[in-house]
mmCIF file with all atom_site columns, C-alpha atoms in Angstrom:
data_model
loop_
_atom_site.group_PDB
_atom_site.id
_atom_site.type_symbol
_atom_site.label_atom_id
_atom_site.label_alt_id
_atom_site.label_comp_id
_atom_site.label_asym_id
_atom_site.label_entity_id
_atom_site.label_seq_id
_atom_site.pdbx_PDB_ins_code
_atom_site.Cartn_x
_atom_site.Cartn_y
_atom_site.Cartn_z
_atom_site.occupancy
_atom_site.B_iso_or_equiv
_atom_site.pdbx_formal_charge
_atom_site.auth_seq_id
_atom_site.auth_comp_id
_atom_site.auth_asym_id
_atom_site.auth_atom_id
_atom_site.pdbx_PDB_model_num
ATOM 1   C CA . UNK A 1 1   ? 4.494   -70.822 5.806   1.00 55.00 ? 1   UNK A CA 1
ATOM 2   C CA . UNK A 1 2   ? 1.102   -70.164 4.274   1.00 70.00 ? 2   UNK A CA 1
ATOM 3   C CA . UNK A 1 3   ? 0.197   -66.563 3.631   1.00 81.00 ? 3   UNK A CA 1
ATOM 4   C CA . UNK A 1 4   ? -2.884  -65.112 5.284   1.00 85.00 ? 4   UNK A CA 1
ATOM 5   C CA . UNK A 1 5   ? -5.223  -62.511 3.803   1.00 85.00 ? 5   UNK A CA 1
ATOM 6   C CA . UNK A 1 6   ? -4.563  -58.928 4.786   1.00 87.00 ? 6   UNK A CA 1
ATOM 7   C CA . UNK A 1 7   ? -7.058  -57.306 7.138   1.00 83.00 ? 7   UNK A CA 1
ATOM 8   C CA . UNK A 1 8   ? -6.973  -54.156 5.016   1.00 86.00 ? 8   UNK A CA 1
ATOM 9   C CA . UNK A 1 9   ? -8.364  -56.211 2.098   1.00 87.00 ? 9   UNK A CA 1
ATOM 10  C CA . UNK A 1 10  ? -11.446 -57.321 4.035   1.00 90.00 ? 10  UNK A CA 1
ATOM 11  C CA . UNK A 1 11  ? -13.982 -55.184 2.085   1.00 91.00 ? 11  UNK A CA 1
ATOM 12  C CA . UNK A 1 12  ? -12.393 -56.212 -1.223  1.00 95.00 ? 12  UNK A CA 1
ATOM 13  C CA . UNK A 1 13  ? -12.490 -59.881 -0.192  1.00 94.00 ? 13  UNK A CA 1
ATOM 14  C CA . UNK A 1 14  ? -16.189 -59.668 0.677   1.00 94.00 ? 14  UNK A CA 1
ATOM 15  C CA . UNK A 1 15  ? -16.890 -58.023 -2.684  1.00 96.00 ? 15  UNK A CA 1
ATOM 16  C CA . UNK A 1 16  ? -14.827 -60.669 -4.502  1.00 96.00 ? 16  UNK A CA 1
ATOM 17  C CA . UNK A 1 17  ? -16.678 -63.417 -2.649  1.00 96.00 ? 17  UNK A CA 1
ATOM 18  C CA . UNK A 1 18  ? -20.063 -62.013 -3.737  1.00 97.00 ? 18  UNK A CA 1
ATOM 19  C CA . UNK A 1 19  ? -18.900 -61.837 -7.364  1.00 97.00 ? 19  UNK A CA 1
ATOM 20  C CA . UNK A 1 20  ? -17.505 -65.367 -7.149  1.00 96.00 ? 20  UNK A CA 1
ATOM 21  C CA . UNK A 1 21  ? -20.772 -66.744 -5.750  1.00 96.00 ? 21  UNK A CA 1
ATOM 22  C CA . UNK A 1 22  ? -22.849 -65.177 -8.532  1.00 96.00 ? 22  UNK A CA 1
ATOM 23  C CA . UNK A 1 23  ? -20.496 -66.196 -11.337 1.00 96.00 ? 23  UNK A CA 1
ATOM 24  C CA . UNK A 1 24  ? -20.177 -69.762 -10.052 1.00 95.00 ? 24  UNK A CA 1
ATOM 25  C CA . UNK A 1 25  ? -23.946 -70.259 -10.038 1.00 95.00 ? 25  UNK A CA 1
ATOM 26  C CA . UNK A 1 26  ? -24.435 -68.657 -13.459 1.00 95.00 ? 26  UNK A CA 1
ATOM 27  C CA . UNK A 1 27  ? -21.531 -70.637 -14.928 1.00 94.00 ? 27  UNK A CA 1
ATOM 28  C CA . UNK A 1 28  ? -22.834 -73.852 -13.363 1.00 94.00 ? 28  UNK A CA 1
ATOM 29  C CA . UNK A 1 29  ? -26.316 -73.329 -14.824 1.00 95.00 ? 29  UNK A CA 1
ATOM 30  C CA . UNK A 1 30  ? -24.927 -72.585 -18.274 1.00 95.00 ? 30  UNK A CA 1
ATOM 31  C CA . UNK A 1 31  ? -22.646 -75.621 -18.026 1.00 95.00 ? 31  UNK A CA 1
ATOM 32  C CA . UNK A 1 32  ? -25.683 -77.822 -17.371 1.00 96.00 ? 32  UNK A CA 1
ATOM 33  C CA . UNK A 1 33  ? -27.456 -76.220 -20.341 1.00 95.00 ? 33  UNK A CA 1
ATOM 34  C CA . UNK A 1 34  ? -24.322 -76.860 -22.392 1.00 95.00 ? 34  UNK A CA 1
ATOM 35  C CA . UNK A 1 35  ? -24.357 -80.548 -21.427 1.00 95.00 ? 35  UNK A CA 1
ATOM 36  C CA . UNK A 1 36  ? -28.025 -80.746 -22.422 1.00 94.00 ? 36  UNK A CA 1
ATOM 37  C CA . UNK A 1 37  ? -27.224 -79.048 -25.719 1.00 94.00 ? 37  UNK A CA 1
ATOM 38  C CA . UNK A 1 38  ? -24.312 -81.447 -26.396 1.00 95.00 ? 38  UNK A CA 1
ATOM 39  C CA . UNK A 1 39  ? -26.554 -84.450 -25.738 1.00 95.00 ? 39  UNK A CA 1
ATOM 40  C CA . UNK A 1 40  ? -29.189 -83.175 -28.161 1.00 94.00 ? 40  UNK A CA 1
ATOM 41  C CA . UNK A 1 41  ? -26.640 -82.174 -30.814 1.00 93.00 ? 41  UNK A CA 1
ATOM 42  C CA . UNK A 1 42  ? -24.311 -85.170 -30.759 1.00 94.00 ? 42  UNK A CA 1
ATOM 43  C CA . UNK A 1 43  ? -26.659 -87.794 -29.339 1.00 95.00 ? 43  UNK A CA 1
ATOM 44  C CA . UNK A 1 44  ? -29.742 -87.035 -31.409 1.00 95.00 ? 44  UNK A CA 1
ATOM 45  C CA . UNK A 1 45  ? -28.378 -84.853 -34.220 1.00 93.00 ? 45  UNK A CA 1
ATOM 46  C CA . UNK A 1 46  ? -30.593 -81.870 -33.427 1.00 94.00 ? 46  UNK A CA 1
ATOM 47  C CA . UNK A 1 47  ? -30.113 -78.372 -32.046 1.00 94.00 ? 47  UNK A CA 1
ATOM 48  C CA . UNK A 1 48  ? -32.437 -76.345 -29.853 1.00 93.00 ? 48  UNK A CA 1
ATOM 49  C CA . UNK A 1 49  ? -34.369 -73.851 -31.973 1.00 92.00 ? 49  UNK A CA 1
ATOM 50  C CA . UNK A 1 50  ? -36.114 -70.797 -30.534 1.00 92.00 ? 50  UNK A CA 1
ATOM 51  C CA . UNK A 1 51  ? -39.143 -69.226 -32.283 1.00 90.00 ? 51  UNK A CA 1
ATOM 52  C CA . UNK A 1 52  ? -39.031 -71.489 -35.304 1.00 88.00 ? 52  UNK A CA 1
ATOM 53  C CA . UNK A 1 53  ? -41.910 -72.857 -37.370 1.00 88.00 ? 53  UNK A CA 1
ATOM 54  C CA . UNK A 1 54  ? -42.334 -75.745 -34.892 1.00 87.00 ? 54  UNK A CA 1
ATOM 55  C CA . UNK A 1 55  ? -43.161 -73.377 -32.006 1.00 87.00 ? 55  UNK A CA 1
ATOM 56  C CA . UNK A 1 56  ? -41.425 -71.496 -29.215 1.00 91.00 ? 56  UNK A CA 1
ATOM 57  C CA . UNK A 1 57  ? -38.828 -74.238 -28.536 1.00 90.00 ? 57  UNK A CA 1
ATOM 58  C CA . UNK A 1 58  ? -38.123 -77.167 -30.817 1.00 90.00 ? 58  UNK A CA 1
ATOM 59  C CA . UNK A 1 59  ? -35.453 -79.735 -31.467 1.00 91.00 ? 59  UNK A CA 1
ATOM 60  C CA . UNK A 1 60  ? -34.528 -79.260 -35.121 1.00 90.00 ? 60  UNK A CA 1
ATOM 61  C CA . UNK A 1 61  ? -31.645 -80.544 -37.269 1.00 91.00 ? 61  UNK A CA 1
ATOM 62  C CA . UNK A 1 62  ? -29.005 -77.829 -37.493 1.00 88.00 ? 62  UNK A CA 1
ATOM 63  C CA . UNK A 1 63  ? -29.343 -77.394 -41.273 1.00 88.00 ? 63  UNK A CA 1
ATOM 64  C CA . UNK A 1 64  ? -33.106 -76.831 -41.019 1.00 90.00 ? 64  UNK A CA 1
ATOM 65  C CA . UNK A 1 65  ? -33.120 -74.145 -38.327 1.00 88.00 ? 65  UNK A CA 1
ATOM 66  C CA . UNK A 1 66  ? -35.039 -71.039 -39.412 1.00 91.00 ? 66  UNK A CA 1
ATOM 67  C CA . UNK A 1 67  ? -35.476 -69.388 -35.990 1.00 90.00 ? 67  UNK A CA 1
ATOM 68  C CA . UNK A 1 68  ? -32.767 -68.628 -33.444 1.00 92.00 ? 68  UNK A CA 1
ATOM 69  C CA . UNK A 1 69  ? -30.230 -71.392 -32.808 1.00 93.00 ? 69  UNK A CA 1
ATOM 70  C CA . UNK A 1 70  ? -30.355 -71.526 -29.002 1.00 93.00 ? 70  UNK A CA 1
ATOM 71  C CA . UNK A 1 71  ? -27.615 -74.164 -28.942 1.00 93.00 ? 71  UNK A CA 1
ATOM 72  C CA . UNK A 1 72  ? -25.074 -71.703 -30.347 1.00 93.00 ? 72  UNK A CA 1
ATOM 73  C CA . UNK A 1 73  ? -26.193 -69.004 -27.898 1.00 95.00 ? 73  UNK A CA 1
ATOM 74  C CA . UNK A 1 74  ? -25.698 -71.412 -24.984 1.00 95.00 ? 74  UNK A CA 1
ATOM 75  C CA . UNK A 1 75  ? -22.172 -72.225 -26.240 1.00 94.00 ? 75  UNK A CA 1
ATOM 76  C CA . UNK A 1 76  ? -21.211 -68.562 -26.528 1.00 96.00 ? 76  UNK A CA 1
ATOM 77  C CA . UNK A 1 77  ? -22.748 -67.481 -23.212 1.00 95.00 ? 77  UNK A CA 1
ATOM 78  C CA . UNK A 1 78  ? -21.127 -70.319 -21.284 1.00 94.00 ? 78  UNK A CA 1
ATOM 79  C CA . UNK A 1 79  ? -17.751 -69.401 -22.777 1.00 94.00 ? 79  UNK A CA 1
ATOM 80  C CA . UNK A 1 80  ? -18.040 -65.757 -21.774 1.00 96.00 ? 80  UNK A CA 1
ATOM 81  C CA . UNK A 1 81  ? -19.452 -66.510 -18.339 1.00 96.00 ? 81  UNK A CA 1
ATOM 82  C CA . UNK A 1 82  ? -16.579 -68.928 -17.775 1.00 95.00 ? 82  UNK A CA 1
ATOM 83  C CA . UNK A 1 83  ? -14.124 -66.105 -18.518 1.00 96.00 ? 83  UNK A CA 1
ATOM 84  C CA . UNK A 1 84  ? -15.883 -63.921 -15.921 1.00 97.00 ? 84  UNK A CA 1
ATOM 85  C CA . UNK A 1 85  ? -15.877 -66.905 -13.547 1.00 96.00 ? 85  UNK A CA 1
ATOM 86  C CA . UNK A 1 86  ? -12.107 -67.281 -13.975 1.00 96.00 ? 86  UNK A CA 1
ATOM 87  C CA . UNK A 1 87  ? -11.659 -63.573 -13.274 1.00 97.00 ? 87  UNK A CA 1
ATOM 88  C CA . UNK A 1 88  ? -13.716 -63.831 -10.078 1.00 97.00 ? 88  UNK A CA 1
ATOM 89  C CA . UNK A 1 89  ? -11.803 -66.982 -9.115  1.00 96.00 ? 89  UNK A CA 1
ATOM 90  C CA . UNK A 1 90  ? -8.471  -65.208 -9.655  1.00 96.00 ? 90  UNK A CA 1
ATOM 91  C CA . UNK A 1 91  ? -9.590  -62.121 -7.742  1.00 97.00 ? 91  UNK A CA 1
ATOM 92  C CA . UNK A 1 92  ? -10.739 -64.111 -4.700  1.00 96.00 ? 92  UNK A CA 1
ATOM 93  C CA . UNK A 1 93  ? -7.703  -66.408 -4.858  1.00 95.00 ? 93  UNK A CA 1
ATOM 94  C CA . UNK A 1 94  ? -5.231  -63.530 -4.976  1.00 95.00 ? 94  UNK A CA 1
ATOM 95  C CA . UNK A 1 95  ? -6.910  -61.577 -2.163  1.00 95.00 ? 95  UNK A CA 1
ATOM 96  C CA . UNK A 1 96  ? -7.126  -64.659 0.060   1.00 95.00 ? 96  UNK A CA 1
ATOM 97  C CA . UNK A 1 97  ? -3.495  -65.521 -0.804  1.00 93.00 ? 97  UNK A CA 1
ATOM 98  C CA . UNK A 1 98  ? -4.215  -69.210 -1.361  1.00 93.00 ? 98  UNK A CA 1
ATOM 99  C CA . UNK A 1 99  ? -1.900  -71.687 -3.078  1.00 93.00 ? 99  UNK A CA 1
ATOM 100 C CA . UNK A 1 100 ? -1.928  -72.129 -6.876  1.00 95.00 ? 100 UNK A CA 1
ATOM 101 C CA . UNK A 1 101 ? -3.406  -75.662 -6.789  1.00 94.00 ? 101 UNK A CA 1
ATOM 102 C CA . UNK A 1 102 ? -6.438  -74.193 -5.023  1.00 94.00 ? 102 UNK A CA 1
ATOM 103 C CA . UNK A 1 103 ? -6.868  -71.746 -7.919  1.00 95.00 ? 103 UNK A CA 1
ATOM 104 C CA . UNK A 1 104 ? -6.842  -74.661 -10.374 1.00 95.00 ? 104 UNK A CA 1
ATOM 105 C CA . UNK A 1 105 ? -9.352  -76.635 -8.283  1.00 93.00 ? 105 UNK A CA 1
ATOM 106 C CA . UNK A 1 106 ? -11.740 -73.681 -8.183  1.00 94.00 ? 106 UNK A CA 1
ATOM 107 C CA . UNK A 1 107 ? -11.277 -73.092 -11.933 1.00 94.00 ? 107 UNK A CA 1
ATOM 108 C CA . UNK A 1 108 ? -12.263 -76.701 -12.630 1.00 92.00 ? 108 UNK A CA 1
ATOM 109 C CA . UNK A 1 109 ? -15.637 -75.939 -11.082 1.00 88.00 ? 109 UNK A CA 1
ATOM 110 C CA . UNK A 1 110 ? -16.656 -74.229 -14.313 1.00 88.00 ? 110 UNK A CA 1
ATOM 111 C CA . UNK A 1 111 ? -15.887 -77.174 -16.599 1.00 91.00 ? 111 UNK A CA 1
ATOM 112 C CA . UNK A 1 112 ? -17.154 -80.203 -14.656 1.00 92.00 ? 112 UNK A CA 1
ATOM 113 C CA . UNK A 1 113 ? -20.967 -80.372 -14.392 1.00 92.00 ? 113 UNK A CA 1
ATOM 114 C CA . UNK A 1 114 ? -22.377 -79.785 -10.880 1.00 92.00 ? 114 UNK A CA 1
ATOM 115 C CA . UNK A 1 115 ? -18.885 -79.151 -9.478  1.00 92.00 ? 115 UNK A CA 1
ATOM 116 C CA . UNK A 1 116 ? -19.302 -75.370 -9.497  1.00 90.00 ? 116 UNK A CA 1
ATOM 117 C CA . UNK A 1 117 ? -22.172 -75.667 -7.006  1.00 94.00 ? 117 UNK A CA 1
ATOM 118 C CA . UNK A 1 118 ? -20.157 -77.938 -4.694  1.00 95.00 ? 118 UNK A CA 1
ATOM 119 C CA . UNK A 1 119 ? -16.960 -75.896 -4.949  1.00 94.00 ? 119 UNK A CA 1
ATOM 120 C CA . UNK A 1 120 ? -18.871 -72.636 -4.431  1.00 94.00 ? 120 UNK A CA 1
ATOM 121 C CA . UNK A 1 121 ? -20.353 -73.842 -1.142  1.00 95.00 ? 121 UNK A CA 1
ATOM 122 C CA . UNK A 1 122 ? -16.981 -75.049 0.137   1.00 95.00 ? 122 UNK A CA 1
ATOM 123 C CA . UNK A 1 123 ? -15.058 -71.974 -0.985  1.00 95.00 ? 123 UNK A CA 1
ATOM 124 C CA . UNK A 1 124 ? -17.684 -69.678 0.517   1.00 95.00 ? 124 UNK A CA 1
ATOM 125 C CA . UNK A 1 125 ? -17.661 -71.538 3.841   1.00 96.00 ? 125 UNK A CA 1
ATOM 126 C CA . UNK A 1 126 ? -13.858 -71.610 3.979   1.00 95.00 ? 126 UNK A CA 1
ATOM 127 C CA . UNK A 1 127 ? -13.557 -67.925 3.063   1.00 95.00 ? 127 UNK A CA 1
ATOM 128 C CA . UNK A 1 128 ? -16.085 -66.855 5.695   1.00 94.00 ? 128 UNK A CA 1
ATOM 129 C CA . UNK A 1 129 ? -14.321 -69.013 8.299   1.00 93.00 ? 129 UNK A CA 1
ATOM 130 C CA . UNK A 1 130 ? -10.903 -67.549 7.438   1.00 92.00 ? 130 UNK A CA 1
ATOM 131 C CA . UNK A 1 131 ? -12.288 -64.016 7.543   1.00 92.00 ? 131 UNK A CA 1
ATOM 132 C CA . UNK A 1 132 ? -13.894 -64.665 10.931  1.00 91.00 ? 132 UNK A CA 1
ATOM 133 C CA . UNK A 1 133 ? -10.559 -65.896 12.294  1.00 89.00 ? 133 UNK A CA 1
ATOM 134 C CA . UNK A 1 134 ? -8.817  -62.874 10.793  1.00 86.00 ? 134 UNK A CA 1
ATOM 135 C CA . UNK A 1 135 ? -11.293 -60.457 12.346  1.00 86.00 ? 135 UNK A CA 1
ATOM 136 C CA . UNK A 1 136 ? -11.247 -62.154 15.742  1.00 86.00 ? 136 UNK A CA 1
ATOM 137 C CA . UNK A 1 137 ? -7.433  -62.059 15.770  1.00 78.00 ? 137 UNK A CA 1
ATOM 138 C CA . UNK A 1 138 ? -7.424  -58.318 15.025  1.00 69.00 ? 138 UNK A CA 1
ATOM 139 C CA . UNK A 1 139 ? -8.201  -57.112 18.593  1.00 64.00 ? 139 UNK A CA 1
ATOM 140 C CA . UNK A 1 140 ? -5.524  -59.448 19.966  1.00 55.00 ? 140 UNK A CA 1
ATOM 141 C CA . UNK A 1 141 ? -2.950  -58.070 17.541  1.00 55.00 ? 141 UNK A CA 1
ATOM 142 C CA . UNK A 1 142 ? -3.857  -54.499 18.476  1.00 51.00 ? 142 UNK A CA 1
ATOM 143 C CA . UNK A 1 143 ? -3.480  -55.248 22.186  1.00 50.00 ? 143 UNK A CA 1
ATOM 144 C CA . UNK A 1 144 ? -0.133  -56.987 21.595  1.00 54.00 ? 144 UNK A CA 1
ATOM 145 C CA . UNK A 1 145 ? 1.125   -54.050 19.517  1.00 51.00 ? 145 UNK A CA 1
ATOM 146 C CA . UNK A 1 146 ? 0.034   -51.569 22.176  1.00 46.00 ? 146 UNK A CA 1
ATOM 147 C CA . UNK A 1 147 ? 1.636   -53.687 24.919  1.00 52.00 ? 147 UNK A CA 1
ATOM 148 C CA . UNK A 1 148 ? 4.934   -54.006 23.013  1.00 53.00 ? 148 UNK A CA 1
ATOM 149 C CA . UNK A 1 149 ? 4.964   -50.239 22.361  1.00 48.00 ? 149 UNK A CA 1
ATOM 150 C CA . UNK A 1 150 ? 4.496   -49.601 26.084  1.00 53.00 ? 150 UNK A CA 1
ATOM 151 C CA . UNK A 1 151 ? 7.384   -51.964 26.886  1.00 55.00 ? 151 UNK A CA 1
ATOM 152 C CA . UNK A 1 152 ? 9.634   -50.167 24.405  1.00 52.00 ? 152 UNK A CA 1
ATOM 153 C CA . UNK A 1 153 ? 8.821   -46.831 26.047  1.00 52.00 ? 153 UNK A CA 1
ATOM 154 C CA . UNK A 1 154 ? 9.636   -48.075 29.558  1.00 53.00 ? 154 UNK A CA 1
ATOM 155 C CA . UNK A 1 155 ? 12.778  -50.019 28.608  1.00 52.00 ? 155 UNK A CA 1
ATOM 156 C CA . UNK A 1 156 ? 14.993  -46.982 27.882  1.00 54.00 ? 156 UNK A CA 1
ATOM 157 C CA . UNK A 1 157 ? 13.967  -45.432 31.205  1.00 51.00 ? 157 UNK A CA 1
ATOM 158 C CA . UNK A 1 158 ? 15.032  -48.511 33.117  1.00 48.00 ? 158 UNK A CA 1
ATOM 159 C CA . UNK A 1 159 ? 18.537  -48.291 31.669  1.00 46.00 ? 159 UNK A CA 1
#
C-alpha cells in the first residue's frame, strides 16, 4: 500500500514545493550553460572569458585567459546548485512519501539537459493534485471520526 502525505505536513509540503520549483529552474538554467561551456571547451578548445582584453565576453583558449574564467564559475555554480536541488528533491520526496524510484527520477532532472523543466512541471502538477485530494478528504475523515465516536458512545448504553 502506498503511503500518503500527512495532512499535518501540508504547510511544510507547500514550502518544499516552492523550494523545489526554484532550485529546479536554477539548476536547469545552469545545466544548459554547462552544456554550452562544454561545447566551447571540448568542441572548440576555448573557454568563456569575462572582462578580458578581448572585451566583456570572449571565447579564449584556457591558457591565455587573463580575465575571469566564466567556464569554471559555471562548473562550480552548477555543482553547488545541484546539491541544493537534491536537498529540495529529498525534502519534497520525503514529505510526500513517494517511492524511491521517484526520487531517482526527479534527481535525474538536474543532470539531463531540459529534463529539469519537464520534471518540475509534472512534479508540481502531481503534488498540487495530491494535496487537493488530501485536503478534500479531510472533511470526510472528520465527519467519519465524529460519527464513529458517537456510535461508540451509544453502544455501551444499548447493552
